[in-house]
Amino acid sequence: MLSPTPRSTIGRKGHRARTEREALEEVLDAGLICHLALIVDGSPIVLPTGYGRDRDTLYLHGSSGARSLRAASGAAVCVAVTVVDGVVYARSTNNHSMNYRSAVIHGTATPATDKEHGLRMITNHLAPGSWEHARQPNRRELAATSVLALDLTEASVKMRGGPPGDDADDIAAGTAWAGVLPLRQVWGEPEPAPDLPAGIPVPEHVLRHGVP
Ligand SMILES: Cc1cc2nc3c(=O)[nH]c(=O)nc-3n(C[C@H](O)[C@H](O)[C@H](O)COP(=O)(O)OP(=O)(O)OC[C@H]3O[C@@H](n4cnc5c(N)ncnc54)[C@H](O)[C@@H]3O)c2cc1C
């Protein structure tokens, strides 16, 4: 179970809160990118970035020259992962909504103790199987990369699913269409690099990306 603190307790629409750890894992495994929020030089900044997860740790990485990553190390941060599952059309614009699964993590980002492990988790979240398939980072590349770890202890999960919640008057009026337009992200056909020598087939881990 997640153990919400005051700042990670969902206030509005509390019935959409989920407190099982499995719900957090579901969102983090379904999302592709996160948004990292922190204060840099007194100003808030939100950055889209990749991530990876191993059990109760979220990993983030970037160039060791990146100002935001340097500022995030040892600092209070907030990370959001959002998966949009559909647009909810209601009889009134006021009741339009989205079906979604989202997670917010609060905590202090610290330099990962095992940088390569963090990079493996990040690589295999984005491109499962690539850590084992492609060349792994050399010493120079590792030195040029920061890897941060964020504990998944203080986190919240919110989910909305199902049809619109319309007002009785609007349902009775019965003129506007109401329902859900599901949104699904699908991978396309792999596009080999133009300089790929002939005879290297698309590997199984690429073909199977996203296949349950
Ligand atoms: C795709 C998407 C679209 C949305 N669109 C809107 C919109 O247009 N208008 C709107 O008002 N709200 C929208 N929301 C909901 C929004 O994220 C907030 O939950 C809501 O605005 C309540 O804000 P609050 O300041 O009262 O947060 P509070 O509920 O007071 O936040 C307290 C704590 O609850 C947690 N929390 C809050 N929201 C979320 C969340 N979504 N996921 C996980 N943890 C959360 C955080 O830990 C936060 O610190 C949307 C959410 C998603 C995922």
PDB file of C-alpha atoms and ligand atoms in Angstrom:
ATOM      1  CA  MET A   1       0.000   0.000   0.000  1.00  0.00           C
ATOM      2  CA  LEU A   2       1.043   3.592  -0.597  1.00  0.00           C
ATOM      3  CA  SER A   3       1.125   5.651   2.594  1.00  0.00           C
ATOM      4  CA  PRO A   4       0.094   9.147   1.578  1.00  0.00           C
ATOM      5  CA  THR A   5       1.567  12.117   3.440  1.00  0.00           C
ATOM      6  CA  PRO A   6      -0.356  15.424   3.624  1.00  0.00           C
ATOM      7  CA  ARG A   7       1.243  16.653   0.394  1.00  0.00           C
ATOM      8  CA  SER A   8       0.586  13.411  -1.459  1.00  0.00           C
ATOM      9  CA  THR A   9      -3.015  12.981  -0.324  1.00  0.00           C
ATOM     10  CA  ILE A  10      -5.448  13.534  -3.166  1.00  0.00           C
ATOM     11  CA  GLY A  11      -7.958  16.212  -2.240  1.00  0.00           C
ATOM     12  CA  ARG A  12     -10.284  16.882  -5.154  1.00  0.00           C
ATOM     13  CA  LYS A  13     -12.175  13.849  -6.496  1.00  0.00           C
ATOM     14  CA  GLY A  14     -10.712  11.644  -3.776  1.00  0.00           C
ATOM     15  CA  HIS A  15     -12.734   8.672  -5.033  1.00  0.00           C
ATOM     16  CA  ARG A  16     -10.323   8.531  -7.972  1.00  0.00           C
ATOM     17  CA  ALA A  17      -7.349   7.986  -5.651  1.00  0.00           C
ATOM     18  CA  ARG A  18      -5.740   4.545  -5.652  1.00  0.00           C
ATOM     19  CA  THR A  19      -3.546   3.526  -2.789  1.00  0.00           C
ATOM     20  CA  GLU A  20      -2.370   0.054  -3.798  1.00  0.00           C
ATOM     21  CA  ARG A  21       1.315  -0.117  -4.730  1.00  0.00           C
ATOM     22  CA  GLU A  22       0.294  -2.205  -7.774  1.00  0.00           C
ATOM     23  CA  ALA A  23      -1.631   0.803  -9.112  1.00  0.00           C
ATOM     24  CA  LEU A  24       1.526   2.932  -8.928  1.00  0.00           C
ATOM     25  CA  GLU A  25       3.501   0.214 -10.693  1.00  0.00           C
ATOM     26  CA  GLU A  26       0.790  -0.065 -13.366  1.00  0.00           C
ATOM     27  CA  VAL A  27       0.996   3.656 -14.176  1.00  0.00           C
ATOM     28  CA  LEU A  28       4.803   3.750 -14.162  1.00  0.00           C
ATOM     29  CA  ASP A  29       5.011   0.680 -16.383  1.00  0.00           C
ATOM     30  CA  ALA A  30       2.356   1.996 -18.799  1.00  0.00           C
ATOM     31  CA  GLY A  31       3.822   5.515 -19.100  1.00  0.00           C
ATOM     32  CA  LEU A  32       6.648   6.282 -21.477  1.00  0.00           C
ATOM     33  CA  ILE A  33       7.870   9.628 -20.198  1.00  0.00           C
ATOM     34  CA  CYS A  34       7.552  11.649 -17.035  1.00  0.00           C
ATOM     35  CA  HIS A  35       7.561  15.331 -16.159  1.00  0.00           C
ATOM     36  CA  LEU A  36      10.171  16.339 -13.598  1.00  0.00           C
ATOM     37  CA  ALA A  37       9.390  19.473 -11.601  1.00  0.00           C
ATOM     38  CA  LEU A  38      11.873  21.301  -9.431  1.00  0.00           C
ATOM     39  CA  ILE A  39      13.057  24.755  -8.435  1.00  0.00           C
ATOM     40  CA  VAL A  40      16.166  26.000 -10.268  1.00  0.00           C
ATOM     41  CA  ASP A  41      17.632  29.331  -9.164  1.00  0.00           C
ATOM     42  CA  GLY A  42      14.390  30.248  -7.433  1.00  0.00           C
ATOM     43  CA  SER A  43      12.118  29.508 -10.396  1.00  0.00           C
ATOM     44  CA  PRO A  44       9.921  26.472 -10.965  1.00  0.00           C
ATOM     45  CA  ILE A  45      10.722  24.368 -14.012  1.00  0.00           C
ATOM     46  CA  VAL A  46       8.973  21.302 -15.457  1.00  0.00           C
ATOM     47  CA  LEU A  47      10.860  19.095 -17.879  1.00  0.00           C
ATOM     48  CA  PRO A  48       9.676  16.112 -19.911  1.00  0.00           C
ATOM     49  CA  THR A  49      12.155  13.258 -19.645  1.00  0.00           C
ATOM     50  CA  GLY A  50      12.528   9.487 -19.808  1.00  0.00           C
ATOM     51  CA  TYR A  51      12.621   7.256 -16.760  1.00  0.00           C
ATOM     52  CA  GLY A  52      13.000   3.704 -15.581  1.00  0.00           C
ATOM     53  CA  ARG A  53      11.889   1.809 -12.516  1.00  0.00           C
ATOM     54  CA  ASP A  54      13.288  -0.994 -10.455  1.00  0.00           C
ATOM     55  CA  ARG A  55      11.004  -2.044  -7.601  1.00  0.00           C
ATOM     56  CA  ASP A  56      10.755   1.016  -5.317  1.00  0.00           C
ATOM     57  CA  THR A  57      13.171   3.285  -7.144  1.00  0.00           C
ATOM     58  CA  LEU A  58      12.568   5.578 -10.091  1.00  0.00           C
ATOM     59  CA  TYR A  59      15.610   6.455 -12.205  1.00  0.00           C
ATOM     60  CA  LEU A  60      16.117   9.609 -14.253  1.00  0.00           C
ATOM     61  CA  HIS A  61      19.140  10.464 -16.353  1.00  0.00           C
ATOM     62  CA  GLY A  62      20.643  13.143 -18.522  1.00  0.00           C
ATOM     63  CA  SER A  63      23.816  14.919 -19.479  1.00  0.00           C
ATOM     64  CA  SER A  64      25.994  15.698 -16.473  1.00  0.00           C
ATOM     65  CA  GLY A  65      26.152  19.193 -17.982  1.00  0.00           C
ATOM     66  CA  ALA A  66      22.373  19.654 -17.789  1.00  0.00           C
ATOM     67  CA  ARG A  67      21.612  22.455 -15.332  1.00  0.00           C
ATOM     68  CA  SER A  68      18.307  20.951 -14.250  1.00  0.00           C
ATOM     69  CA  LEU A  69      19.779  17.532 -13.464  1.00  0.00           C
ATOM     70  CA  ARG A  70      22.605  19.116 -11.491  1.00  0.00           C
ATOM     71  CA  ALA A  71      20.039  21.155  -9.563  1.00  0.00           C
ATOM     72  CA  ALA A  72      17.836  18.094  -8.985  1.00  0.00           C
ATOM     73  CA  SER A  73      20.625  16.131  -7.309  1.00  0.00           C
ATOM     74  CA  GLY A  74      19.933  16.288  -3.583  1.00  0.00           C
ATOM     75  CA  ALA A  75      16.914  18.535  -4.121  1.00  0.00           C
ATOM     76  CA  ALA A  76      13.189  18.198  -3.510  1.00  0.00           C
ATOM     77  CA  VAL A  77      11.512  17.223  -6.777  1.00  0.00           C
ATOM     78  CA  CYS A  78       8.109  16.145  -7.980  1.00  0.00           C
ATOM     79  CA  VAL A  79       7.641  13.735 -10.886  1.00  0.00           C
ATOM     80  CA  ALA A  80       4.383  13.116 -12.761  1.00  0.00           C
ATOM     81  CA  VAL A  81       3.604  10.248 -15.124  1.00  0.00           C
ATOM     82  CA  THR A  82       0.400  10.508 -17.159  1.00  0.00           C
ATOM     83  CA  VAL A  83      -1.368   8.016 -19.364  1.00  0.00           C
ATOM     84  CA  VAL A  84      -4.435   9.344 -21.213  1.00  0.00           C
ATOM     85  CA  ASP A  85      -6.933   6.580 -21.999  1.00  0.00           C
ATOM     86  CA  GLY A  86      -9.700   8.565 -23.628  1.00  0.00           C
ATOM     87  CA  VAL A  87     -11.699  11.740 -23.986  1.00  0.00           C
ATOM     88  CA  VAL A  88     -15.018  11.777 -22.164  1.00  0.00           C
ATOM     89  CA  TYR A  89     -17.769  13.585 -24.084  1.00  0.00           C
ATOM     90  CA  ALA A  90     -20.562  14.729 -21.814  1.00  0.00           C
ATOM     91  CA  ARG A  91     -23.891  16.411 -22.534  1.00  0.00           C
ATOM     92  CA  SER A  92     -22.438  19.599 -21.060  1.00  0.00           C
ATOM     93  CA  THR A  93     -18.984  21.014 -21.732  1.00  0.00           C
ATOM     94  CA  ASN A  94     -18.629  21.360 -17.962  1.00  0.00           C
ATOM     95  CA  ASN A  95     -18.775  17.579 -17.529  1.00  0.00           C
ATOM     96  CA  HIS A  96     -16.337  16.762 -20.336  1.00  0.00           C
ATOM     97  CA  SER A  97     -13.370  14.924 -18.903  1.00  0.00           C
ATOM     98  CA  MET A  98     -10.540  12.526 -19.644  1.00  0.00           C
ATOM     99  CA  ASN A  99     -10.053   8.911 -18.737  1.00  0.00           C
ATOM    100  CA  TYR A 100      -6.566   8.601 -17.359  1.00  0.00           C
ATOM    101  CA  ARG A 101      -4.088   6.930 -15.066  1.00  0.00           C
ATOM    102  CA  SER A 102      -1.627   9.244 -13.401  1.00  0.00           C
ATOM    103  CA  ALA A 103       1.003   9.131 -10.702  1.00  0.00           C
ATOM    104  CA  VAL A 104       2.732  11.898  -8.783  1.00  0.00           C
ATOM    105  CA  ILE A 105       5.914  11.174  -6.832  1.00  0.00           C
ATOM    106  CA  HIS A 106       7.358  13.527  -4.238  1.00  0.00           C
ATOM    107  CA  GLY A 107      10.837  13.169  -2.804  1.00  0.00           C
ATOM    108  CA  THR A 108      14.500  14.016  -2.890  1.00  0.00           C
ATOM    109  CA  ALA A 109      16.471  12.908  -5.944  1.00  0.00           C
ATOM    110  CA  THR A 110      19.902  11.521  -5.123  1.00  0.00           C
ATOM    111  CA  PRO A 111      22.762  10.361  -7.361  1.00  0.00           C
ATOM    112  CA  ALA A 112      22.226   6.685  -8.166  1.00  0.00           C
ATOM    113  CA  THR A 113      24.667   4.467  -6.288  1.00  0.00           C
ATOM    114  CA  ASP A 114      24.838   2.083  -9.271  1.00  0.00           C
ATOM    115  CA  LYS A 115      24.762   4.299 -12.344  1.00  0.00           C
ATOM    116  CA  GLU A 116      24.864   1.456 -14.852  1.00  0.00           C
ATOM    117  CA  HIS A 117      21.953  -0.291 -13.188  1.00  0.00           C
ATOM    118  CA  GLY A 118      19.912   2.933 -13.378  1.00  0.00           C
ATOM    119  CA  LEU A 119      20.790   3.347 -17.061  1.00  0.00           C
ATOM    120  CA  ARG A 120      19.801  -0.236 -17.733  1.00  0.00           C
ATOM    121  CA  MET A 121      16.393   0.361 -16.149  1.00  0.00           C
ATOM    122  CA  ILE A 122      15.883   3.580 -18.145  1.00  0.00           C
ATOM    123  CA  THR A 123      17.022   2.001 -21.435  1.00  0.00           C
ATOM    124  CA  ASN A 124      14.862  -1.064 -20.990  1.00  0.00           C
ATOM    125  CA  HIS A 125      11.804   0.999 -20.014  1.00  0.00           C
ATOM    126  CA  LEU A 126      11.990   2.961 -23.268  1.00  0.00           C
ATOM    127  CA  ALA A 127      13.319   0.182 -25.474  1.00  0.00           C
ATOM    128  CA  PRO A 128      12.936  -3.180 -23.703  1.00  0.00           C
ATOM    129  CA  GLY A 129      15.825  -5.495 -24.518  1.00  0.00           C
ATOM    130  CA  SER A 130      18.123  -2.787 -25.905  1.00  0.00           C
ATOM    131  CA  TRP A 131      20.491  -2.789 -22.924  1.00  0.00           C
ATOM    132  CA  GLU A 132      21.353  -6.393 -23.769  1.00  0.00           C
ATOM    133  CA  HIS A 133      21.303  -5.888 -27.581  1.00  0.00           C
ATOM    134  CA  ALA A 134      23.149  -2.611 -28.144  1.00  0.00           C
ATOM    135  CA  ARG A 135      26.617  -1.517 -27.035  1.00  0.00           C
ATOM    136  CA  GLN A 136      26.551  -0.449 -23.418  1.00  0.00           C
ATOM    137  CA  PRO A 137      27.980   2.909 -22.312  1.00  0.00           C
ATOM    138  CA  ASN A 138      31.759   3.204 -22.112  1.00  0.00           C
ATOM    139  CA  ARG A 139      33.646   5.034 -19.375  1.00  0.00           C
ATOM    140  CA  ARG A 140      33.569   8.369 -21.187  1.00  0.00           C
ATOM    141  CA  GLU A 141      29.829   8.120 -21.823  1.00  0.00           C
ATOM    142  CA  LEU A 142      29.176   7.107 -18.229  1.00  0.00           C
ATOM    143  CA  ALA A 143      31.167  10.065 -16.949  1.00  0.00           C
ATOM    144  CA  ALA A 144      29.118  12.398 -19.142  1.00  0.00           C
ATOM    145  CA  THR A 145      25.823  11.066 -17.785  1.00  0.00           C
ATOM    146  CA  SER A 146      24.081  11.835 -14.496  1.00  0.00           C
ATOM    147  CA  VAL A 147      21.749   9.211 -13.096  1.00  0.00           C
ATOM    148  CA  LEU A 148      19.383  10.170 -10.301  1.00  0.00           C
ATOM    149  CA  ALA A 149      17.355   7.865  -8.072  1.00  0.00           C
ATOM    150  CA  LEU A 150      14.037   8.780  -6.495  1.00  0.00           C
ATOM    151  CA  ASP A 151      12.428   6.665  -3.826  1.00  0.00           C
ATOM    152  CA  LEU A 152       8.859   5.634  -4.650  1.00  0.00           C
ATOM    153  CA  THR A 153       7.686   5.870  -1.046  1.00  0.00           C
ATOM    154  CA  GLU A 154       5.782   9.144  -1.217  1.00  0.00           C
ATOM    155  CA  ALA A 155       3.516   8.820  -4.204  1.00  0.00           C
ATOM    156  CA  SER A 156      -0.095   9.214  -5.216  1.00  0.00           C
ATOM    157  CA  VAL A 157      -2.125   7.616  -7.974  1.00  0.00           C
ATOM    158  CA  LYS A 158      -5.317   8.923  -9.529  1.00  0.00           C
ATOM    159  CA  MET A 159      -7.388   7.128 -12.154  1.00  0.00           C
ATOM    160  CA  ARG A 160     -10.551   7.931 -14.036  1.00  0.00           C
ATOM    161  CA  GLY A 161     -12.384   5.399 -16.153  1.00  0.00           C
ATOM    162  CA  GLY A 162     -15.868   4.894 -17.513  1.00  0.00           C
ATOM    163  CA  PRO A 163     -18.622   7.022 -19.029  1.00  0.00           C
ATOM    164  CA  PRO A 164     -19.405  10.689 -18.478  1.00  0.00           C
ATOM    165  CA  GLY A 165     -21.001  11.815 -15.254  1.00  0.00           C
ATOM    166  CA  ASP A 166     -23.811  13.962 -16.590  1.00  0.00           C
ATOM    167  CA  ASP A 167     -26.344  16.033 -14.677  1.00  0.00           C
ATOM    168  CA  ALA A 168     -29.863  14.574 -14.639  1.00  0.00           C
ATOM    169  CA  ASP A 169     -31.268  17.675 -16.409  1.00  0.00           C
ATOM    170  CA  ASP A 170     -28.795  17.288 -19.272  1.00  0.00           C
ATOM    171  CA  ILE A 171     -29.564  13.560 -19.614  1.00  0.00           C
ATOM    172  CA  ALA A 172     -33.290  14.337 -19.662  1.00  0.00           C
ATOM    173  CA  ALA A 173     -32.755  17.002 -22.354  1.00  0.00           C
ATOM    174  CA  GLY A 174     -31.250  14.191 -24.447  1.00  0.00           C
ATOM    175  CA  THR A 175     -29.911  16.143 -27.416  1.00  0.00           C
ATOM    176  CA  ALA A 176     -26.118  16.047 -27.217  1.00  0.00           C
ATOM    177  CA  TRP A 177     -24.025  12.917 -27.835  1.00  0.00           C
ATOM    178  CA  ALA A 178     -22.323  11.503 -24.774  1.00  0.00           C
ATOM    179  CA  GLY A 179     -19.737   8.766 -24.430  1.00  0.00           C
ATOM    180  CA  VAL A 180     -16.038   8.011 -24.485  1.00  0.00           C
ATOM    181  CA  LEU A 181     -13.569   8.195 -27.347  1.00  0.00           C
ATOM    182  CA  PRO A 182     -10.807   5.794 -26.271  1.00  0.00           C
ATOM    183  CA  LEU A 183      -7.228   6.809 -26.983  1.00  0.00           C
ATOM    184  CA  ARG A 184      -4.645   4.123 -27.643  1.00  0.00           C
ATOM    185  CA  GLN A 185      -0.981   4.601 -28.429  1.00  0.00           C
ATOM    186  CA  VAL A 186       0.208   2.042 -30.941  1.00  0.00           C
ATOM    187  CA  TRP A 187       3.693   1.427 -32.281  1.00  0.00           C
ATOM    188  CA  GLY A 188       4.168   1.643 -36.038  1.00  0.00           C
ATOM    189  CA  GLU A 189       6.298  -0.471 -38.365  1.00  0.00           C
ATOM    190  CA  PRO A 190      10.044  -0.423 -37.521  1.00  0.00           C
ATOM    191  CA  GLU A 191      11.996   1.820 -39.931  1.00  0.00           C
ATOM    192  CA  PRO A 192      15.578   0.519 -40.366  1.00  0.00           C
ATOM    193  CA  ALA A 193      18.313   3.186 -40.327  1.00  0.00           C
ATOM    194  CA  PRO A 194      19.358   4.151 -43.863  1.00  0.00           C
ATOM    195  CA  ASP A 195      22.932   3.041 -43.155  1.00  0.00           C
ATOM    196  CA  LEU A 196      21.935  -0.368 -41.714  1.00  0.00           C
ATOM    197  CA  PRO A 197      23.794  -3.112 -43.637  1.00  0.00           C
ATOM    198  CA  ALA A 198      21.533  -5.521 -45.493  1.00  0.00           C
ATOM    199  CA  GLY A 199      20.837  -8.757 -43.692  1.00  0.00           C
ATOM    200  CA  ILE A 200      20.380  -7.423 -40.161  1.00  0.00           C
ATOM    201  CA  PRO A 201      16.775  -8.331 -39.378  1.00  0.00           C
ATOM    202  CA  VAL A 202      14.542  -6.373 -37.025  1.00  0.00           C
ATOM    203  CA  PRO A 203      15.222  -8.077 -33.695  1.00  0.00           C
ATOM    204  CA  GLU A 204      12.527  -9.777 -31.699  1.00  0.00           C
ATOM    205  CA  HIS A 205      12.758  -7.263 -28.836  1.00  0.00           C
ATOM    206  CA  VAL A 206      11.883  -4.437 -31.242  1.00  0.00           C
ATOM    207  CA  LEU A 207       9.033  -6.376 -32.874  1.00  0.00           C
ATOM    208  CA  ARG A 208       7.649  -7.317 -29.485  1.00  0.00           C
ATOM    209  CA  HIS A 209       7.762  -3.807 -27.944  1.00  0.00           C
ATOM    210  CA  GLY A 210       4.336  -3.069 -26.532  1.00  0.00           C
ATOM    211  CA  VAL A 211       2.979  -6.552 -27.249  1.00  0.00           C
ATOM    212  CA  PRO A 212       1.446  -7.807 -23.986  1.00  0.00           C
TER     213      PRO A 212
HETATM  214  C1  LIG B   1      -4.766  13.779 -18.142  1.00  0.00           C
HETATM  215  C2  LIG B   1      -5.317  14.586 -16.990  1.00  0.00           C
HETATM  216  C3  LIG B   1      -6.042  15.709 -17.234  1.00  0.00           C
HETATM  217  C4  LIG B   1      -6.580  16.473 -16.200  1.00  0.00           C
HETATM  218  N1  LIG B   1      -7.271  17.615 -16.476  1.00  0.00           N
HETATM  219  C5  LIG B   1      -7.693  18.393 -15.481  1.00  0.00           C
HETATM  220  C6  LIG B   1      -8.323  19.662 -15.740  1.00  0.00           C
HETATM  221  O1  LIG B   1      -8.466  20.074 -16.886  1.00  0.00           O
HETATM  222  N2  LIG B   1      -8.723  20.397 -14.693  1.00  0.00           N
HETATM  223  C7  LIG B   1      -8.519  19.985 -13.416  1.00  0.00           C
HETATM  224  O2  LIG B   1      -8.889  20.707 -12.470  1.00  0.00           O
HETATM  225  N3  LIG B   1      -7.943  18.822 -13.126  1.00  0.00           N
HETATM  226  C8  LIG B   1      -7.509  18.032 -14.125  1.00  0.00           C
HETATM  227  N4  LIG B   1      -6.872  16.854 -13.838  1.00  0.00           N
HETATM  228  C9  LIG B   1      -6.736  16.460 -12.433  1.00  0.00           C
HETATM  229  C10 LIG B   1      -5.546  17.178 -11.822  1.00  0.00           C
HETATM  230  O3  LIG B   1      -4.370  16.398 -12.089  1.00  0.00           O
HETATM  231  C11 LIG B   1      -5.671  17.348 -10.305  1.00  0.00           C
HETATM  232  O4  LIG B   1      -5.867  16.088  -9.709  1.00  0.00           O
HETATM  233  C12 LIG B   1      -6.828  18.266  -9.920  1.00  0.00           C
HETATM  234  O5  LIG B   1      -6.733  19.495 -10.624  1.00  0.00           O
HETATM  235  C13 LIG B   1      -6.842  18.524  -8.438  1.00  0.00           C
HETATM  236  O6  LIG B   1      -5.851  19.461  -8.134  1.00  0.00           O
HETATM  237  P1  LIG B   1      -5.593  19.956  -6.639  1.00  0.00           P
HETATM  238  O7  LIG B   1      -4.652  21.110  -6.742  1.00  0.00           O
HETATM  239  O8  LIG B   1      -6.893  20.116  -5.918  1.00  0.00           O
HETATM  240  O9  LIG B   1      -4.770  18.730  -6.120  1.00  0.00           O
HETATM  241  P2  LIG B   1      -4.851  17.968  -4.756  1.00  0.00           P
HETATM  242  O10 LIG B   1      -5.781  16.813  -4.916  1.00  0.00           O
HETATM  243  O11 LIG B   1      -5.015  18.891  -3.617  1.00  0.00           O
HETATM  244  O12 LIG B   1      -3.336  17.441  -4.751  1.00  0.00           O
HETATM  245  C14 LIG B   1      -2.747  16.935  -3.561  1.00  0.00           C
HETATM  246  C15 LIG B   1      -1.836  15.821  -3.935  1.00  0.00           C
HETATM  247  O13 LIG B   1      -2.584  14.789  -4.562  1.00  0.00           O
HETATM  248  C16 LIG B   1      -1.815  14.165  -5.562  1.00  0.00           C
HETATM  249  N5  LIG B   1      -2.476  14.338  -6.874  1.00  0.00           N
HETATM  250  C17 LIG B   1      -3.262  15.338  -7.305  1.00  0.00           C
HETATM  251  N6  LIG B   1      -3.646  15.141  -8.579  1.00  0.00           N
HETATM  252  C18 LIG B   1      -3.086  13.972  -8.958  1.00  0.00           C
HETATM  253  C19 LIG B   1      -3.105  13.235 -10.162  1.00  0.00           C
HETATM  254  N7  LIG B   1      -3.788  13.646 -11.243  1.00  0.00           N
HETATM  255  N8  LIG B   1      -2.422  12.081 -10.204  1.00  0.00           N
HETATM  256  C20 LIG B   1      -1.741  11.608  -9.143  1.00  0.00           C
HETATM  257  N9  LIG B   1      -1.677  12.286  -7.977  1.00  0.00           N
HETATM  258  C21 LIG B   1      -2.344  13.459  -7.890  1.00  0.00           C
HETATM  259  C22 LIG B   1      -0.448  14.834  -5.550  1.00  0.00           C
HETATM  260  O14 LIG B   1       0.430  14.072  -4.744  1.00  0.00           O
HETATM  261  C23 LIG B   1      -0.743  16.182  -4.944  1.00  0.00           C
HETATM  262  O15 LIG B   1       0.393  16.758  -4.343  1.00  0.00           O
HETATM  263  C24 LIG B   1      -6.345  16.072 -14.862  1.00  0.00           C
HETATM  264  C25 LIG B   1      -5.592  14.932 -14.610  1.00  0.00           C
HETATM  265  C26 LIG B   1      -5.081  14.198 -15.652  1.00  0.00           C
HETATM  266  C27 LIG B   1      -4.248  12.974 -15.348  1.00  0.00           C
END
